């Protein structure tokens, strides 16, 4: 039974005689509940074959832009007919085509796939429809409103939905009626599905890593297109995650970074990895532990701890107040002049030393030129021999330690060399701790 009021039945018959489909008749008559739109037909084959894990989904659809033109023509017809009855029909009174389509498909998806439709779901199914008469139905708009249709590099046609809607809002009713039949002619062909795409929102994995090699960069080391070293911390971790999560790609971030020849010891450095379009997303805590062990067994250059799934929002904790955090280092230092233990003991008494660091020469190609104020919170020395001593120091995050030792040709002031009145250089550097309380420690 058609859920139509008496005043709408004449309009419904008029639209039916022009070849309008029953569902669109409901739309123009303002039928805004789901039941009349539903018809059982098979969908979901693409979703089932996609290989994604999901417990809910969100559905999106894109229609050919000339549907807006044809809808506009039908609206003008119904508007005129209702005007004869002293009734009005605004554009907003028509049930949106996308809404009606979702009323048709949502129950089918839920029933076929056994999951709810959820607008906040990370798993999206998008359907794009195309029609061969798009240009034919829309070209008159470009002649009347040329400023609405401008070529774009990433668009195959100027007749996008946004451009067509802009023109329809601009064109006068009398001009439209001169150019386009009202009611619209029955289409020569039906809409065809151009593509059905499935995609899952990114998931995030965090942990802390230790780096034991002095010949391993944090990220791939490529200069002028040439790879300098065969691997990196990023790859040693992410390659395993990509495979297990069946993701398309990843983005790696961390709380600071160490140079290729610097080790990261202690509790390690916090890191997070965004896994893009993962096909597998559900893991038990035991499976994540096993994944961590697999990473650790694969290389003696790194180790990972506290591996866990986190939210996008939680990653912000890693970057919050980054410059206010502290880091602890151990450096083996060489001096050109012979030294005795008493020559370095004064460094132990220096607290909260303020230094100015001009962007180091070695990173000037990738960092803007600036002078950054940093703080050396404390230092502790350990005499080795007349030309070597070990320096333990806690600094403000973002301090360039190598430059604090050798001075970088006077670009860091003061520095160990100037404080001791010697030429100093750094032979080895280890990160002992990164004082960021994230991600949460896990019981191994």
XYZ file of C-alpha atoms in Angstrom:
444
model
C 0.000 0.000 0.000
C 1.360 3.451 -0.949
C 1.718 5.596 2.212
C 0.393 8.715 0.465
C -2.028 11.426 1.558
C -5.020 12.270 -0.633
C -3.441 15.503 -1.904
C -0.296 13.589 -2.909
C -2.044 10.876 -4.911
C -2.575 13.134 -7.936
C 1.113 14.128 -7.860
C 2.112 10.472 -7.522
C 0.062 9.526 -10.583
C 1.557 12.407 -12.555
C 5.104 11.290 -11.725
C 4.286 7.652 -12.398
C 2.997 8.597 -15.860
C 6.302 10.358 -16.616
C 8.281 7.198 -15.849
C 9.443 8.164 -12.358
C 10.345 5.144 -10.225
C 8.150 4.376 -7.175
C 10.883 5.184 -4.687
C 11.440 8.652 -6.145
C 7.675 9.233 -6.073
C 7.836 8.555 -2.337
C 10.693 11.082 -2.045
C 8.789 13.871 -3.817
C 5.731 13.134 -1.698
C 7.830 13.566 1.443
C 7.553 9.959 2.668
C 10.293 10.024 5.292
C 10.156 6.592 6.896
C 12.077 3.547 5.748
C 9.686 0.693 5.077
C 8.297 1.624 1.618
C 11.811 2.007 0.179
C 13.068 -1.480 1.003
C 13.325 -4.277 -1.530
C 15.263 -7.503 -1.004
C 18.089 -7.913 -3.472
C 21.576 -9.304 -3.128
C 24.416 -6.956 -2.268
C 27.616 -7.366 -0.316
C 29.598 -9.708 -2.592
C 32.417 -7.180 -2.911
C 32.485 -6.618 0.849
C 32.613 -10.316 1.617
C 35.453 -10.815 -0.866
C 37.477 -7.832 0.389
C 39.186 -9.734 3.202
C 38.609 -7.008 5.824
C 37.849 -7.710 9.472
C 34.958 -5.586 10.743
C 32.200 -5.603 13.340
C 30.251 -2.645 11.920
C 30.333 -0.492 8.817
C 29.518 2.950 7.511
C 28.062 3.275 4.023
C 28.634 6.091 1.517
C 27.303 6.523 -1.998
C 28.036 8.836 -4.931
C 25.458 9.397 -7.664
C 25.863 10.792 -11.205
C 25.524 14.591 -11.074
C 22.729 14.737 -13.654
C 20.420 13.087 -11.115
C 20.386 16.499 -9.444
C 19.333 18.061 -12.771
C 16.553 15.527 -13.292
C 15.453 15.909 -9.678
C 15.340 19.685 -10.155
C 13.082 19.254 -13.193
C 10.776 16.862 -11.336
C 10.669 19.240 -8.370
C 9.580 22.131 -10.608
C 6.824 19.945 -12.069
C 5.517 18.854 -8.660
C 5.868 22.391 -7.324
C 3.675 23.729 -10.151
C 1.103 20.979 -9.674
C 0.877 21.527 -5.926
C 0.639 25.259 -6.494
C -2.655 24.628 -8.313
C -3.915 23.237 -5.005
C -2.539 26.215 -3.067
C 0.127 23.933 -1.605
C 3.876 24.507 -1.560
C 6.871 22.212 -1.964
C 10.316 23.477 -1.060
C 13.559 21.799 -2.117
C 14.121 20.785 1.492
C 10.747 19.007 1.599
C 12.031 16.349 -0.800
C 13.606 13.326 0.857
C 17.253 13.305 -0.177
C 18.156 10.659 -2.738
C 21.089 9.424 -0.650
C 18.840 9.000 2.364
C 16.344 6.945 0.382
C 19.124 4.828 -1.076
C 20.540 4.157 2.382
C 17.086 3.165 3.611
C 17.079 0.580 0.845
C 20.600 -0.732 1.357
C 21.288 -0.438 5.088
C 18.945 -3.246 6.134
C 20.336 -5.415 3.355
C 23.918 -4.864 4.464
C 23.074 -5.573 8.086
C 21.153 -8.713 7.240
C 23.649 -10.082 4.712
C 26.801 -9.281 6.679
C 25.445 -9.690 10.193
C 26.824 -6.360 11.448
C 25.190 -3.036 12.325
C 25.446 0.142 10.288
C 27.307 2.681 12.410
C 28.183 6.195 11.284
C 31.293 6.096 13.514
C 32.571 2.771 12.168
C 36.149 2.673 10.899
C 35.146 0.298 8.095
C 33.643 2.118 5.110
C 31.910 0.733 2.055
C 31.585 3.298 -0.727
C 29.631 2.846 -3.952
C 30.072 5.121 -6.972
C 27.433 5.174 -9.700
C 27.962 6.526 -13.214
C 25.639 7.247 -16.139
C 26.426 7.620 -19.860
C 24.066 10.623 -20.272
C 25.758 12.859 -17.700
C 27.274 15.286 -20.221
C 24.129 15.297 -22.360
C 21.912 16.215 -19.404
C 24.278 18.790 -17.903
C 25.875 20.623 -20.830
C 23.195 23.371 -20.984
C 24.153 24.433 -17.440
C 27.733 25.096 -18.543
C 26.450 27.388 -21.301
C 24.239 29.387 -18.906
C 26.532 29.331 -15.832
C 30.082 28.930 -17.230
C 31.703 30.268 -14.055
C 30.368 27.225 -12.130
C 32.288 24.731 -14.262
C 36.053 25.041 -14.160
C 38.469 22.244 -15.062
C 40.374 20.654 -12.182
C 43.499 18.534 -12.448
C 42.101 15.669 -10.388
C 38.650 15.626 -12.008
C 37.877 13.780 -15.242
C 34.839 15.980 -15.971
C 33.799 19.538 -15.133
C 30.330 18.196 -14.297
C 30.896 17.369 -10.658
C 28.029 17.198 -8.202
C 29.171 20.363 -6.420
C 29.444 22.303 -9.710
C 26.020 21.143 -10.897
C 24.376 22.048 -7.570
C 26.019 25.473 -7.676
C 24.601 26.061 -11.163
C 21.122 24.822 -10.180
C 21.079 27.234 -7.238
C 22.057 30.048 -9.581
C 19.903 29.423 -12.669
C 16.464 31.072 -12.912
C 13.481 28.718 -13.092
C 12.306 30.116 -16.417
C 15.762 29.633 -17.954
C 15.912 26.060 -16.686
C 12.463 25.233 -18.103
C 13.507 26.558 -21.536
C 16.548 24.262 -21.624
C 15.459 21.027 -19.939
C 12.224 19.015 -20.300
C 9.876 19.102 -17.347
C 9.076 16.351 -16.528
C 12.444 14.912 -17.543
C 12.544 12.355 -20.340
C 12.955 8.725 -19.338
C 16.671 7.868 -19.401
C 17.959 5.700 -22.231
C 20.059 3.628 -19.824
C 20.172 2.870 -16.114
C 22.891 3.929 -13.722
C 25.821 1.542 -13.567
C 28.044 0.834 -10.595
C 31.392 2.348 -11.476
C 33.193 1.063 -8.377
C 32.641 -0.463 -4.975
C 35.444 0.223 -2.551
C 36.093 -1.050 0.945
C 38.486 0.691 3.293
C 39.309 0.523 6.969
C 40.392 3.506 9.020
C 43.913 3.468 10.375
C 44.792 1.610 13.561
C 47.691 2.572 15.806
C 50.341 0.535 17.574
C 52.733 1.969 20.154
C 55.649 0.768 22.212
C 59.225 1.570 23.183
C 62.321 0.468 21.314
C 65.942 -0.063 22.287
C 68.597 0.350 19.611
C 71.880 -1.508 20.207
C 73.657 -0.864 16.920
C 75.914 2.083 16.089
C 75.299 1.517 12.405
C 71.507 1.724 12.186
C 69.440 4.824 11.337
C 66.030 5.366 12.875
C 64.412 5.796 9.440
C 65.663 4.731 5.978
C 68.851 6.667 5.167
C 68.572 7.785 1.551
C 70.683 10.559 0.029
C 70.078 11.720 -3.558
C 68.029 8.629 -4.186
C 70.761 6.271 -3.005
C 70.263 4.075 0.036
C 73.189 4.261 2.459
C 72.364 1.433 4.885
C 70.285 -1.676 4.317
C 67.821 -1.293 7.194
C 66.447 1.015 9.889
C 64.669 0.883 13.244
C 61.454 1.872 11.498
C 61.627 -1.003 9.027
C 62.721 -3.643 11.525
C 59.534 -2.928 13.491
C 57.054 -1.905 10.813
C 57.701 -4.712 8.340
C 56.301 -7.200 10.857
C 53.300 -5.012 11.665
C 52.467 -4.480 7.992
C 52.422 -8.213 7.397
C 50.340 -9.156 10.431
C 47.812 -6.317 10.142
C 47.712 -6.739 6.334
C 47.985 -2.963 5.985
C 48.713 -1.024 2.800
C 51.267 1.340 4.303
C 52.396 2.905 7.582
C 53.561 6.128 9.194
C 56.219 5.979 11.904
C 56.672 8.583 14.637
C 58.645 8.704 17.870
C 59.557 10.872 20.821
C 62.659 12.389 19.256
C 65.299 10.502 17.296
C 68.872 9.362 17.670
C 71.697 9.553 15.130
C 72.753 6.485 13.197
C 75.795 5.936 15.488
C 73.923 6.470 18.766
C 72.486 3.650 20.875
C 69.204 3.926 22.791
C 69.338 2.001 26.045
C 67.395 1.940 29.327
C 63.615 1.713 28.920
C 63.888 2.706 25.289
C 62.324 5.420 23.144
C 58.524 5.713 22.756
C 57.224 5.212 19.226
C 53.890 4.929 17.435
C 52.998 3.455 14.074
C 49.901 4.316 12.057
C 48.814 1.332 9.956
C 46.891 2.516 6.907
C 43.906 0.530 5.611
C 44.535 -2.610 7.668
C 42.593 -5.729 6.719
C 43.096 -7.386 10.101
C 42.378 -5.318 13.213
C 41.343 -7.637 16.035
C 44.100 -9.065 18.229
C 44.220 -10.523 21.710
C 46.825 -9.256 24.168
C 48.576 -12.611 23.823
C 48.790 -12.206 20.040
C 50.342 -8.756 20.468
C 52.892 -10.225 22.898
C 53.755 -12.904 20.357
C 54.153 -10.231 17.686
C 56.535 -8.319 19.961
C 58.566 -11.471 20.509
C 58.690 -12.102 16.769
C 60.099 -8.614 16.208
C 62.681 -9.115 18.949
C 63.749 -12.514 17.623
C 64.242 -11.155 14.112
C 67.191 -8.847 14.878
C 69.885 -8.284 17.488
C 70.038 -4.587 16.561
C 66.779 -3.592 18.257
C 64.342 -4.767 20.912
C 60.748 -3.673 21.462
C 58.785 -3.538 24.724
C 55.290 -2.503 25.819
C 53.842 -3.127 22.348
C 50.109 -2.331 22.371
C 47.163 -1.038 20.368
C 46.356 2.618 21.093
C 43.939 5.255 19.846
C 44.805 8.131 17.535
C 44.136 10.550 20.392
C 46.512 8.733 22.754
C 49.460 9.376 20.434
C 49.216 13.027 21.411
C 50.643 12.094 24.822
C 53.927 11.228 23.117
C 54.266 14.738 21.686
C 52.756 16.732 24.554
C 55.226 19.168 26.076
C 58.026 17.516 24.152
C 60.532 20.308 24.774
C 59.784 20.292 28.510
C 60.669 16.617 28.811
C 64.159 15.492 29.783
C 66.570 12.943 28.360
C 69.600 11.328 29.913
C 72.782 10.520 27.989
C 76.176 8.919 28.406
C 79.033 10.203 26.225
C 82.636 9.125 25.793
C 84.664 12.312 25.281
C 88.156 12.914 23.883
C 90.265 15.975 24.663
C 93.303 17.213 22.772
C 95.099 18.200 25.981
C 96.071 15.714 28.644
C 93.696 15.900 31.611
C 93.593 14.699 35.162
C 90.547 13.775 37.228
C 90.562 17.176 38.952
C 90.236 18.916 35.564
C 86.744 17.542 35.001
C 85.314 17.483 38.525
C 84.007 21.081 38.294
C 81.472 19.900 35.698
C 79.745 17.882 38.423
C 78.857 21.114 40.238
C 77.154 22.801 37.282
C 73.348 22.705 37.471
C 70.731 23.939 34.985
C 73.283 25.376 32.594
C 71.608 27.484 29.897
C 73.081 27.153 26.429
C 72.272 28.619 22.999
C 72.407 26.289 20.031
C 72.382 27.543 16.476
C 71.020 24.898 14.116
C 73.920 22.425 13.700
C 75.732 22.378 10.380
C 75.049 18.654 10.004
C 71.248 19.112 10.045
C 71.033 22.514 8.367
C 69.868 20.879 5.125
C 66.661 19.662 6.805
C 66.106 22.082 9.711
C 65.491 25.864 9.581
C 68.272 28.148 10.769
C 67.487 29.265 14.314
C 69.043 29.736 17.735
C 67.424 27.456 20.319
C 67.828 27.929 24.074
C 68.329 24.644 25.901
C 69.129 23.579 29.477
C 71.731 21.074 30.723
C 70.182 20.063 34.036
C 73.186 18.264 35.488
C 76.438 16.548 34.547
C 78.417 13.742 36.153
C 81.948 12.849 35.042
C 83.896 9.599 35.097
C 87.646 9.799 34.422
C 88.999 7.215 31.948
C 92.554 8.304 31.042
C 94.497 11.466 30.259
C 92.640 12.047 26.991
C 89.233 10.459 27.714
C 86.410 10.753 30.185
C 82.787 9.677 30.283
C 80.105 12.296 30.782
C 76.632 11.451 32.083
C 74.166 14.298 31.607
C 70.467 15.068 31.820
C 69.221 17.672 29.382
C 66.137 19.347 28.082
C 64.701 17.349 25.191
C 65.844 18.678 21.835
C 69.401 19.392 22.965
C 72.083 18.555 20.407
C 74.539 16.618 22.591
C 77.365 16.220 20.076
C 77.379 19.965 19.479
C 77.323 20.666 23.216
C 80.549 18.667 23.441
C 82.573 19.992 20.495
C 80.897 23.386 20.034
C 80.102 23.057 16.305
C 82.609 25.790 15.366
C 81.188 28.122 17.993
C 77.541 27.591 17.073
C 76.752 26.108 20.520
C 77.725 28.298 23.482
C 78.905 27.415 26.032
C 80.151 23.913 25.293
C 82.376 21.314 26.966
C 85.382 22.504 24.977
C 84.942 26.130 26.029
C 84.148 25.238 29.646
C 87.336 23.159 29.914
C 89.435 25.365 27.596
C 90.287 22.364 25.400
C 89.364 20.967 22.037
C 86.814 18.263 22.791
C 85.068 15.718 20.639
C 82.566 12.953 21.221
C 83.529 9.361 20.390
C 80.419 7.483 21.554
C 76.955 8.541 22.631
C 74.177 6.541 24.260
C 70.654 7.610 25.139
C 70.125 6.290 28.666
C 66.516 7.389 29.125
C 63.701 9.275 27.398
C 61.543 10.625 30.195
C 58.136 10.343 28.532
C 55.606 8.347 30.545
C 53.936 6.802 27.512
C 52.852 4.293 26.364
C 51.791 2.606 29.593
C 54.239 -0.062 30.792
C 52.974 -3.622 30.402
C 53.709 -6.665 32.517
C 55.817 -9.016 30.411
